[in-house]
Amino acid sequence: MADSNEYVILSLKDSKPDNDELQPGGSGELHVTVVMQAEGGQDPSLEYQLWVVFPDGGGLDVEGSPAVDPTKGNLKVPAETSWSGGKGLRPYYTPNWNDRSTALLAHWTPESAGVTDASMNNYVGWIIKYKAKAADKYDFLKQPLQRILLYLRVAGSGALIYDASIDKHKTVAVTAPAPAFVPDSLSVDKAHVATTDKKLWIGPRPQIVLHGQVTPVTAAKTMSVQWKIGSGSWSKADNVPVSNGRDIGPWTISDAAFQQEGEHKLELQVAADSKSSWSKSLPLTVNVDATAPALSDLVIEVTAKGEAHLTGKISDAGSGVASWEGTWPAGSGWKAKDNTSGSVDAILGKKLDFSTDLSLRATDNVGNTSAPVPVAIAADTLLEIAWNLPKDQDLNLGEAFLYIIGIGPKLPATLPPLDVELELPPGAGANGAKNPQSAIDASTQDDIQWVTSDPSWTGAAPHVHLIRLPAFKEAAVVQAAANVSPQTVELVGNPLPAATVVVKSQHFKKAISLVQPKPRPSIYAAPPRFAITSPDARGWVTNSKAVSFSGVFRPPLDDRERSAVRV
């Protein structure tokens, strides 16, 4: 392989390997010879420059500096430049005379090369050792031919007189067998991997984006992948990006299966390209979770310290609970709390505002969010109900009396709307019927009055008042007036059966019911009439403080007797 004219012969001879073929990581030698011919190449005014370029991004590296061939005794080495192999230059690099890049191997004159006999051809030369990069450093499958540029220029009297190259490029073929790639791992964008069983979870979606890793390390910039879901057919994607020698992806798989809740089995194979053999399969199970977490047994209790203590249960059979959030304090919007314990347990502070709903919702690890679930109030920890017990007293049939009940918060708080019912006992007024009434509205300062009969009560029916004190800070008072039925003679001599007060709210976990405690008044029949049967002045005994007379008790007088008898 040579190029020549009357001045110079540029040749490559006995280079190694003989067939110009290497394996990745193999070494070679480039034997470069320049013959300065006796006819004209020995002129002392001539200057020579030789450039050697390993193309930019090529698969060949220079090993050390050029060395003289020790097998040829008359082969001289001109003074070298600071040559480092002509790397970092484009493949079709064309140097100029003043170039001092890394491509310039040597710059000499016949004299500086030690030429002493102008009548003979004189040789100068170099052995340039090079090495093919490893297979994981360069993709020889895509670019097996590695080019080497040798460029010789001769100048005389300040003018360029010769410009030569050997076939423009020498090529070395580096043949790399296609590696048997094996997929090591697979991952899905925006998926959740459980910490316990390592299951991979996603929310329902039309497609997934995958990444993976392969071995061995490769210099390839792309690969081919194919996959199938369950017993379906194989689908393929070419030119999937490869980075860092083994990271493949991303690529997208679209399939309706990923919108259906359940377990979906995926198989993946990789190859160097679409013409190469496919690897063994790597399985991946994708679990689709389309169900939001469930919240239950949510309740707020007021502690002895006056704090709102929220408790409840939270569960998710799929990807697991990521967080829950609630609207507390009232009207403040959603506030999130991380949670993975399967329960709700939080102190919400001392701002006891129950005037609006408190709701919770939960989100799982793949983004499913439950509908808001209302939180109940443990009313018995918030409200106190007390009966104002009358002193021991007797009631006659037909006599009116009052129930007085106090209702109020145990601690300062803004209460929700309340419904209060008073269940009267048999024999009192409406014979035990429940008395409906309007709700107590905690948002107003006005007193609320509930009357189940005509406000001008005459004792013929129960009469009930609800009085709400300002801001509900102290107590609500229920005053229930009732009359004892004269017809209920079975109550005579016995305590009046107990009444019951019931306090309800849509915010309460359950209503509070409190039965009237003892003592309760006993009921007596009306006394009989007293009549004088034999009025006689002699029978009167008087003094300064009393009048006495004699007579007998008898049944009530009729109208005639009532008009005739006076006491």
Coordinates of C-alpha atoms in Angstrom, one line a residue:
M1 CA 0.0 0.0 0.0
A2 CA 1.9 3.1 -1.2
D3 CA 1.7 6.5 -2.9
S4 CA 4.7 8.1 -4.7
N5 CA 6.1 10.8 -7.0
E6 CA 9.6 12.0 -7.9
Y7 CA 10.1 13.4 -4.4
V8 CA 8.8 10.8 -2.0
I9 CA 7.2 7.4 -1.5
L10 CA 4.7 7.0 1.4
S11 CA 4.0 3.4 2.2
L12 CA 2.6 1.0 4.8
K13 CA 4.4 -2.3 4.9
D14 CA 4.4 -5.3 7.2
S15 CA 1.7 -3.8 9.4
K16 CA 0.1 -6.0 11.9
P17 CA -2.2 -7.9 11.9
D18 CA -1.6 -9.0 8.3
N19 CA -5.3 -9.2 7.5
D20 CA -6.2 -5.9 9.2
E21 CA -8.7 -7.6 11.4
L22 CA -8.9 -7.4 15.2
Q23 CA -11.1 -8.5 18.0
P24 CA -12.3 -6.0 20.6
G25 CA -9.3 -5.3 22.9
G26 CA -6.8 -6.6 20.4
S27 CA -3.6 -4.8 19.4
G28 CA -2.0 -3.9 16.1
E29 CA 1.0 -2.0 14.6
L30 CA 1.0 0.5 11.9
H31 CA 4.4 0.5 10.0
V32 CA 4.7 3.9 8.3
T33 CA 7.6 4.4 5.9
V34 CA 8.5 7.6 4.0
V35 CA 11.2 7.3 1.3
M36 CA 13.0 10.5 0.3
Q37 CA 14.0 9.7 -3.4
A38 CA 17.4 10.4 -4.7
E39 CA 16.0 12.2 -7.8
G40 CA 14.5 15.1 -5.8
G41 CA 13.6 14.2 -2.3
Q42 CA 17.1 14.9 -0.9
D43 CA 17.0 18.6 -1.6
P44 CA 18.1 20.3 1.6
S45 CA 15.5 23.1 1.1
L46 CA 12.7 20.6 1.3
E47 CA 10.5 20.2 4.4
Y48 CA 8.3 17.2 5.2
Q49 CA 5.2 16.9 7.5
L50 CA 3.3 13.7 8.3
W51 CA -0.1 13.5 9.9
V52 CA -1.8 10.4 11.4
V53 CA -5.4 10.7 12.5
F54 CA -7.5 8.2 14.4
P55 CA -11.0 9.4 13.6
D56 CA -13.1 11.2 16.3
G57 CA -15.2 8.7 18.2
G58 CA -13.3 5.8 16.7
G59 CA -12.7 2.4 18.3
L60 CA -8.8 2.6 18.2
D61 CA -6.5 4.0 20.9
V62 CA -2.8 4.7 20.5
E63 CA -0.4 2.8 22.7
G64 CA 2.6 5.0 23.6
S65 CA 4.7 7.0 21.1
P66 CA 5.8 5.9 17.7
A67 CA 9.0 3.8 17.7
V68 CA 11.7 3.1 15.1
D69 CA 11.6 -0.4 13.5
P70 CA 14.6 -2.2 15.0
T71 CA 14.6 -4.7 12.2
K72 CA 15.7 -2.1 9.6
G73 CA 19.1 -0.7 10.2
N74 CA 18.9 2.3 7.9
L75 CA 15.4 3.3 9.0
K76 CA 15.7 6.7 10.8
V77 CA 13.1 8.5 12.9
P78 CA 12.8 12.2 12.4
A79 CA 12.3 14.5 15.3
E80 CA 8.9 13.9 16.7
T81 CA 6.3 16.5 17.7
S82 CA 4.2 16.2 20.9
W83 CA 2.1 13.6 19.1
S84 CA -0.8 11.8 21.0
G85 CA -2.3 9.8 18.1
G86 CA -4.3 12.4 16.2
K87 CA -7.4 11.7 18.4
G88 CA -10.3 14.1 18.7
L89 CA -10.3 14.9 15.0
R90 CA -13.1 14.3 12.5
P91 CA -12.6 11.2 10.2
Y92 CA -12.1 13.3 7.1
Y93 CA -9.7 15.7 8.7
T94 CA -7.5 17.6 6.2
P95 CA -4.5 19.3 7.8
N96 CA -2.8 22.5 6.7
W97 CA 0.9 23.2 6.7
N98 CA 0.8 25.3 9.9
D99 CA -1.3 22.8 11.8
R100 CA 0.2 21.8 15.1
S101 CA -2.6 19.6 16.3
T102 CA -2.3 16.2 17.8
A103 CA -2.5 14.8 14.3
L104 CA 1.0 16.1 13.4
L105 CA 3.3 13.1 13.8
A106 CA 6.6 14.6 12.6
H107 CA 8.0 17.7 10.9
W108 CA 11.6 17.3 9.3
T109 CA 14.1 18.1 6.6
P110 CA 16.5 15.7 5.0
E111 CA 19.3 17.2 7.1
S112 CA 17.4 16.9 10.4
A113 CA 16.6 13.3 9.5
G114 CA 20.3 12.5 9.1
V115 CA 20.4 12.1 5.3
T116 CA 24.1 12.3 4.3
D117 CA 24.2 10.7 0.8
A118 CA 21.9 12.4 -1.7
S119 CA 22.6 9.8 -4.3
M120 CA 20.6 7.1 -2.5
N121 CA 17.1 6.7 -1.4
N122 CA 16.8 7.4 2.3
Y123 CA 14.1 5.9 4.5
V124 CA 12.5 7.3 7.6
G125 CA 9.7 5.5 9.5
W126 CA 7.7 4.7 12.5
I127 CA 6.0 1.8 14.2
I128 CA 2.7 3.1 15.6
K129 CA 1.1 0.7 18.1
Y130 CA -2.7 0.9 18.6
K131 CA -5.3 -1.1 20.4
A132 CA -9.0 -1.7 19.7
K133 CA -11.3 -0.6 22.5
A134 CA -13.1 -3.1 24.6
A135 CA -16.6 -4.2 23.5
D136 CA -18.2 -2.4 26.3
K137 CA -16.5 0.9 25.3
Y138 CA -17.4 0.9 21.6
D139 CA -20.2 -0.6 19.6
F140 CA -18.2 -2.5 17.0
L141 CA -21.4 -4.3 15.9
K142 CA -22.7 -1.0 14.5
Q143 CA -19.3 0.3 13.2
P144 CA -16.8 -2.5 12.7
L145 CA -14.5 -0.7 10.2
Q146 CA -12.1 1.7 11.9
R147 CA -10.3 4.2 9.7
I148 CA -6.8 5.6 9.9
L149 CA -5.8 8.7 7.9
L150 CA -2.1 9.1 6.8
Y151 CA -1.4 12.5 5.2
L152 CA 2.1 13.6 3.9
R153 CA 3.0 17.0 2.6
V154 CA 6.2 18.3 1.1
A155 CA 7.2 22.0 0.8
G156 CA 10.1 23.6 -0.9
S157 CA 11.1 27.3 -1.1
G158 CA 8.0 28.1 1.0
A159 CA 5.5 26.5 -1.4
L160 CA 3.6 23.3 -1.1
I161 CA 4.9 21.0 -3.8
Y162 CA 3.4 17.6 -2.8
D163 CA 0.3 16.4 -1.1
A164 CA -0.1 12.6 -0.7
S165 CA -2.1 10.1 1.2
I166 CA -2.5 6.3 1.2
D167 CA -5.9 5.5 -0.2
K168 CA -7.1 8.4 1.8
H169 CA -7.9 6.0 4.7
K170 CA -6.5 2.7 5.9
T171 CA -9.2 0.6 7.5
V172 CA -9.0 -2.0 10.3
A173 CA -11.9 -4.3 10.7
V174 CA -12.8 -5.0 14.4
T175 CA -15.2 -7.9 14.5
A176 CA -17.2 -8.3 17.7
P177 CA -19.5 -11.3 18.1
A178 CA -23.0 -10.3 19.2
P179 CA -23.1 -10.8 23.0
A180 CA -25.7 -12.9 24.6
F181 CA -27.5 -10.2 26.5
V182 CA -29.5 -11.1 29.5
P183 CA -32.1 -8.7 31.0
D184 CA -31.3 -8.2 34.7
S185 CA -34.1 -6.1 36.0
L186 CA -37.3 -4.2 35.0
S187 CA -39.0 -1.2 36.6
V188 CA -42.1 0.8 35.8
D189 CA -42.3 4.6 36.0
K190 CA -44.6 5.9 38.8
A191 CA -45.1 2.5 40.3
H192 CA -45.0 1.5 44.0
V193 CA -43.0 -1.4 45.2
A194 CA -44.2 -2.7 48.6
T195 CA -41.5 -2.9 51.2
T196 CA -42.7 -6.3 52.6
D197 CA -43.5 -8.6 49.6
K198 CA -41.8 -6.4 47.0
K199 CA -44.9 -6.5 44.8
L200 CA -45.1 -3.8 42.1
W201 CA -48.3 -1.8 42.1
I202 CA -49.7 0.8 39.7
G203 CA -53.0 2.6 39.4
P204 CA -55.2 2.0 36.4
R205 CA -53.7 3.6 33.3
P206 CA -53.7 3.0 29.5
Q207 CA -50.0 2.4 29.2
I208 CA -46.8 1.9 31.3
V209 CA -43.3 3.2 30.8
L210 CA -40.5 0.7 31.5
H211 CA -36.8 0.8 32.2
G212 CA -34.4 -2.1 32.5
Q213 CA -30.8 -3.3 32.8
V214 CA -28.9 -5.9 30.8
T215 CA -25.6 -7.8 31.1
P216 CA -23.0 -7.9 29.9
V217 CA -22.0 -4.2 29.6
T218 CA -22.3 -3.0 26.1
A219 CA -21.2 0.1 24.1
A220 CA -24.3 -0.1 22.0
K221 CA -26.5 3.0 22.0
T222 CA -29.7 1.1 21.2
M223 CA -31.2 -2.3 21.6
S224 CA -34.3 -4.2 20.6
V225 CA -36.9 -5.4 23.1
Q226 CA -40.0 -7.6 22.8
W227 CA -42.7 -8.4 25.4
K228 CA -46.0 -10.1 25.9
I229 CA -48.7 -9.9 28.5
G230 CA -50.0 -13.2 29.8
S231 CA -50.7 -15.6 27.0
G232 CA -50.9 -12.8 24.4
S233 CA -48.7 -12.4 21.4
W234 CA -45.2 -10.8 21.3
S235 CA -44.8 -7.1 20.6
K236 CA -41.5 -5.4 19.7
A237 CA -39.7 -2.1 19.9
D238 CA -36.4 -1.4 18.1
N239 CA -33.9 1.3 18.8
V240 CA -34.6 1.4 22.5
P241 CA -32.0 3.8 24.1
V242 CA -29.0 2.3 26.1
S243 CA -27.0 4.4 28.5
N244 CA -24.2 3.7 31.0
G245 CA -23.4 0.5 29.2
R246 CA -26.4 -1.5 30.6
D247 CA -29.4 0.8 31.3
I248 CA -32.1 0.4 28.6
G249 CA -35.2 2.5 28.2
P250 CA -37.5 4.1 28.5
W251 CA -40.1 2.5 26.2
T252 CA -43.8 2.4 26.4
I253 CA -46.3 -0.5 26.4
S254 CA -49.9 0.3 25.7
D255 CA -52.5 -2.3 26.7
A256 CA -56.0 -2.4 28.1
A257 CA -54.9 -4.8 30.8
F258 CA -53.3 -2.0 32.7
Q259 CA -56.7 -0.4 33.3
Q260 CA -58.2 -3.6 34.9
E261 CA -57.7 -4.3 38.6
G262 CA -55.7 -7.5 39.3
E263 CA -52.5 -9.2 38.6
H264 CA -50.9 -9.1 35.1
K265 CA -47.8 -11.1 34.1
L266 CA -45.4 -9.5 31.7
E267 CA -42.4 -11.2 29.9
L268 CA -39.5 -9.3 28.4
Q269 CA -36.7 -10.3 26.0
V270 CA -33.8 -8.2 24.6
A271 CA -31.5 -8.4 21.7
A272 CA -28.6 -6.4 20.2
D273 CA -30.9 -5.6 17.3
S274 CA -33.9 -6.9 15.5
K275 CA -31.8 -9.4 13.5
S276 CA -30.1 -10.9 16.5
S277 CA -31.2 -13.7 18.7
W278 CA -33.5 -12.9 21.6
S279 CA -32.5 -13.4 25.2
K280 CA -34.2 -15.6 27.7
S281 CA -37.4 -14.1 29.2
L282 CA -37.4 -11.9 32.3
P283 CA -40.8 -12.0 34.1
L284 CA -42.4 -9.1 35.8
T285 CA -45.8 -9.1 37.6
V286 CA -47.7 -5.8 37.4
N287 CA -50.5 -5.4 40.0
V288 CA -53.2 -2.9 39.2
D289 CA -55.0 -1.3 42.2
A290 CA -58.1 0.6 41.2
T291 CA -59.7 0.6 44.7
A292 CA -59.4 3.5 47.1
P293 CA -58.6 2.9 50.8
A294 CA -61.5 2.3 53.3
L295 CA -62.1 4.4 56.4
S296 CA -64.2 3.1 59.3
D297 CA -65.0 3.7 63.0
L298 CA -64.0 7.4 62.8
V299 CA -64.8 9.2 66.0
I300 CA -63.6 12.2 67.9
E301 CA -63.5 12.1 71.7
V302 CA -62.8 15.0 74.0
T303 CA -60.0 14.2 76.4
A304 CA -59.7 15.3 80.0
K305 CA -57.2 17.8 78.8
G306 CA -59.7 19.4 76.5
E307 CA -58.2 18.1 73.3
A308 CA -60.0 16.6 70.3
H309 CA -58.7 13.0 69.9
L310 CA -59.4 11.6 66.5
T311 CA -59.3 7.8 66.1
G312 CA -60.4 5.3 63.5
K313 CA -59.4 2.5 61.1
I314 CA -58.0 2.8 57.6
S315 CA -57.2 -0.2 55.3
D316 CA -56.2 -0.9 51.7
A317 CA -56.0 -4.4 50.4
G318 CA -53.9 -3.4 47.4
S319 CA -51.0 -1.0 47.2
G320 CA -51.4 0.1 50.8
V321 CA -52.2 3.4 52.5
A322 CA -50.0 6.3 51.7
S323 CA -51.8 9.1 53.6
W324 CA -55.0 10.5 55.0
E325 CA -56.3 14.0 55.3
G326 CA -59.0 15.8 57.1
T327 CA -60.9 19.1 57.3
W328 CA -59.8 20.2 60.8
P329 CA -60.1 22.8 62.2
A330 CA -63.5 23.4 60.6
G331 CA -63.3 25.3 57.4
S332 CA -59.5 25.1 57.1
G333 CA -59.5 22.9 54.0
W334 CA -57.8 19.5 53.6
K335 CA -54.7 18.9 55.6
A336 CA -52.7 15.7 54.9
K337 CA -51.0 13.3 57.4
D338 CA -48.8 10.4 56.4
N339 CA -50.0 7.1 57.6
T340 CA -48.9 3.5 57.1
S341 CA -50.0 1.9 60.4
G342 CA -53.5 1.0 59.3
S343 CA -55.1 3.3 61.9
V344 CA -56.1 6.9 62.4
D345 CA -54.9 8.4 65.6
A346 CA -54.3 12.1 66.0
I347 CA -54.7 14.9 68.5
L348 CA -56.4 17.8 66.7
G349 CA -55.7 20.4 69.3
K350 CA -57.9 22.4 71.7
K351 CA -59.8 24.5 69.2
L352 CA -63.1 22.5 69.8
D353 CA -65.1 23.7 66.9
F354 CA -67.8 21.1 66.0
S355 CA -70.1 23.5 64.2
T356 CA -69.4 22.0 60.8
D357 CA -68.7 18.5 59.5
L358 CA -65.3 16.9 59.9
S359 CA -64.5 14.6 57.1
L360 CA -61.5 12.3 56.3
R361 CA -60.3 10.8 53.0
A362 CA -57.4 8.5 52.3
T363 CA -55.0 8.0 49.4
D364 CA -53.2 4.8 48.6
N365 CA -49.7 4.4 47.2
V366 CA -50.8 4.5 43.6
G367 CA -53.0 7.6 43.9
N368 CA -56.5 6.2 44.5
T369 CA -58.4 8.6 46.8
S370 CA -61.5 7.7 48.8
A371 CA -64.6 9.8 49.0
P372 CA -64.9 12.0 52.1
V373 CA -66.1 10.0 55.1
P374 CA -67.8 12.0 58.0
V375 CA -66.3 11.7 61.5
A376 CA -68.7 11.1 64.4
I377 CA -68.4 12.8 67.7
A378 CA -68.5 10.8 71.0
A379 CA -71.2 13.0 72.5
D380 CA -70.8 11.5 76.0
T381 CA -67.3 13.0 76.1
L382 CA -68.5 16.4 74.9
L383 CA -71.9 17.0 76.5
E384 CA -73.1 16.9 80.1
I385 CA -76.7 16.4 80.9
A386 CA -78.1 16.9 84.4
W387 CA -81.6 16.7 85.8
N388 CA -82.6 19.3 88.3
L389 CA -84.2 17.0 90.9
P390 CA -87.1 18.5 92.8
K391 CA -87.4 18.1 96.5
D392 CA -89.5 15.3 97.8
Q393 CA -93.1 16.3 97.1
D394 CA -96.5 14.8 96.7
L395 CA -98.5 15.4 93.6
N396 CA -102.3 15.1 93.4
L397 CA -104.0 13.8 90.3
G398 CA -104.6 16.8 88.1
E399 CA -101.8 18.8 89.6
A400 CA -99.2 20.4 87.2
F401 CA -95.4 20.1 87.7
L402 CA -92.1 20.8 85.8
Y403 CA -89.2 18.8 84.4
I404 CA -86.0 20.8 84.4
I405 CA -82.9 19.4 82.5
G406 CA -79.6 21.2 81.9
I407 CA -77.6 20.4 78.7
G408 CA -74.2 21.9 78.0
P409 CA -70.6 21.2 77.0
K410 CA -68.1 19.9 79.5
L411 CA -65.5 22.2 78.1
P412 CA -65.7 25.5 76.2
A413 CA -66.6 24.5 72.6
T414 CA -68.6 25.4 69.6
L415 CA -71.3 22.8 69.3
P416 CA -73.1 21.3 66.3
P417 CA -76.8 21.6 65.9
L418 CA -78.7 19.5 68.4
D419 CA -82.0 17.7 68.5
V420 CA -83.5 17.2 72.0
E421 CA -86.5 14.9 72.8
L422 CA -88.2 14.5 76.1
E423 CA -90.0 11.2 76.5
L424 CA -92.8 11.6 79.2
P425 CA -93.9 8.7 81.3
P426 CA -97.4 7.2 81.3
G427 CA -99.7 9.2 83.4
A428 CA -98.0 12.5 82.7
G429 CA -99.6 14.7 80.2
A430 CA -99.5 13.1 76.8
N431 CA -99.2 9.7 78.3
G432 CA -95.6 9.1 77.3
A433 CA -95.6 10.4 73.7
K434 CA -92.3 11.8 72.4
N435 CA -92.4 15.5 72.0
P436 CA -90.9 16.6 68.6
Q437 CA -89.0 19.8 68.6
S438 CA -86.7 22.1 66.5
A439 CA -83.0 21.8 66.6
I440 CA -80.8 23.9 68.7
D441 CA -78.7 25.9 66.3
A442 CA -75.2 26.5 67.7
S443 CA -74.5 29.2 65.2
T444 CA -77.0 31.7 66.6
Q445 CA -77.0 33.6 69.9
D446 CA -80.8 33.7 70.1
D447 CA -82.8 31.7 72.6
I448 CA -84.9 29.0 71.0
Q449 CA -88.2 28.1 72.4
W450 CA -90.0 24.8 71.7
V451 CA -93.7 24.5 72.6
T452 CA -95.6 21.4 71.9
S453 CA -98.9 22.9 72.7
D454 CA -100.6 26.3 72.7
P455 CA -98.2 28.7 74.4
S456 CA -101.1 29.8 76.7
W457 CA -100.8 26.6 78.6
T458 CA -103.7 25.9 81.0
G459 CA -102.5 22.6 82.4
A460 CA -104.3 20.4 80.0
A461 CA -101.2 19.2 78.0
P462 CA -97.4 19.1 78.4
H463 CA -95.6 22.3 77.9
V464 CA -91.9 22.2 77.1
H465 CA -89.3 25.1 76.7
L466 CA -85.7 24.8 75.4
I467 CA -83.6 27.8 76.4
R468 CA -80.1 28.1 74.8
L469 CA -77.8 30.3 76.8
P470 CA -75.4 32.7 74.9
A471 CA -72.7 31.0 72.9
F472 CA -73.8 27.7 74.4
K473 CA -71.0 28.1 76.9
E474 CA -72.9 27.2 80.0
A475 CA -76.0 25.1 79.5
A476 CA -79.2 24.7 77.7
V477 CA -82.2 24.3 80.0
V478 CA -85.2 22.1 79.1
Q479 CA -88.3 23.0 81.1
A480 CA -91.1 20.5 80.6
A481 CA -94.4 21.3 82.3
A482 CA -96.8 18.5 82.6
N483 CA -100.0 17.6 84.4
V484 CA -100.9 14.3 86.1
S485 CA -103.8 12.6 84.5
P486 CA -106.8 12.3 87.0
Q487 CA -107.8 9.1 85.2
T488 CA -104.5 7.3 86.0
V489 CA -105.6 6.0 89.3
E490 CA -103.1 3.1 89.3
L491 CA -100.4 5.7 90.0
V492 CA -101.9 6.6 93.3
G493 CA -99.5 6.2 96.1
N494 CA -96.6 5.3 93.8
P495 CA -93.7 7.4 92.4
L496 CA -94.3 9.0 89.0
P497 CA -92.6 6.8 86.3
A498 CA -89.3 8.2 85.1
A499 CA -89.1 10.5 82.1
T500 CA -86.1 10.4 79.6
V501 CA -84.2 13.1 77.8
V502 CA -82.5 12.2 74.5
V503 CA -80.0 14.5 72.8
K504 CA -79.2 13.8 69.1
S505 CA -77.1 15.2 66.3
Q506 CA -76.2 14.1 62.8
H507 CA -72.6 14.6 64.0
F508 CA -72.9 12.3 67.0
K509 CA -71.7 8.7 66.9
K510 CA -74.8 7.9 68.9
A511 CA -77.5 9.8 70.9
I512 CA -77.2 10.5 74.6
S513 CA -80.1 9.2 76.6
L514 CA -80.5 10.0 80.3
V515 CA -83.3 8.6 82.4
Q516 CA -84.7 10.8 85.2
P517 CA -83.2 9.6 88.4
K518 CA -84.8 9.3 91.8
P519 CA -86.3 10.7 94.0
R520 CA -89.5 11.2 92.0
P521 CA -92.8 12.6 93.4
S522 CA -95.5 10.2 94.5
I523 CA -99.1 10.6 93.2
Y524 CA -102.1 10.8 95.5
A525 CA -105.8 10.9 94.7
A526 CA -107.7 14.1 95.4
P527 CA -108.8 14.4 99.1
P528 CA -112.5 13.9 99.9
R529 CA -114.9 16.7 100.7
F530 CA -115.4 17.7 104.4
A531 CA -119.0 18.4 105.4
I532 CA -120.7 19.5 108.7
T533 CA -123.6 17.3 109.3
S534 CA -125.1 18.9 112.4
P535 CA -124.2 22.6 112.7
D536 CA -124.8 23.6 116.3
A537 CA -123.6 26.7 118.0
R538 CA -122.9 24.8 121.0
G539 CA -120.5 22.7 119.1
W540 CA -118.3 25.7 118.1
V541 CA -115.3 26.3 120.3
T542 CA -113.5 29.5 119.7
N543 CA -110.5 31.3 121.1
S544 CA -108.3 34.0 119.9
K545 CA -106.3 31.7 117.5
A546 CA -108.7 29.0 116.3
V547 CA -112.2 28.0 115.6
S548 CA -113.3 24.4 116.1
F549 CA -116.3 22.6 114.8
S550 CA -117.4 19.1 114.4
G551 CA -118.4 17.3 111.3
V552 CA -117.6 14.2 109.2
F553 CA -115.8 13.4 105.9
R554 CA -118.1 12.2 103.2
P555 CA -118.1 12.0 99.4
P556 CA -118.2 15.2 97.5
L557 CA -121.5 17.2 98.1
D558 CA -124.0 17.5 95.4
D559 CA -125.1 20.9 94.2
R560 CA -128.0 21.2 96.7
E561 CA -125.7 20.5 99.6
R562 CA -122.9 22.7 98.3
S563 CA -125.3 25.7 98.2
A564 CA -126.6 25.0 101.8
V565 CA -123.4 24.2 103.6
R566 CA -120.7 26.7 104.3
V567 CA -117.5 26.3 106.3

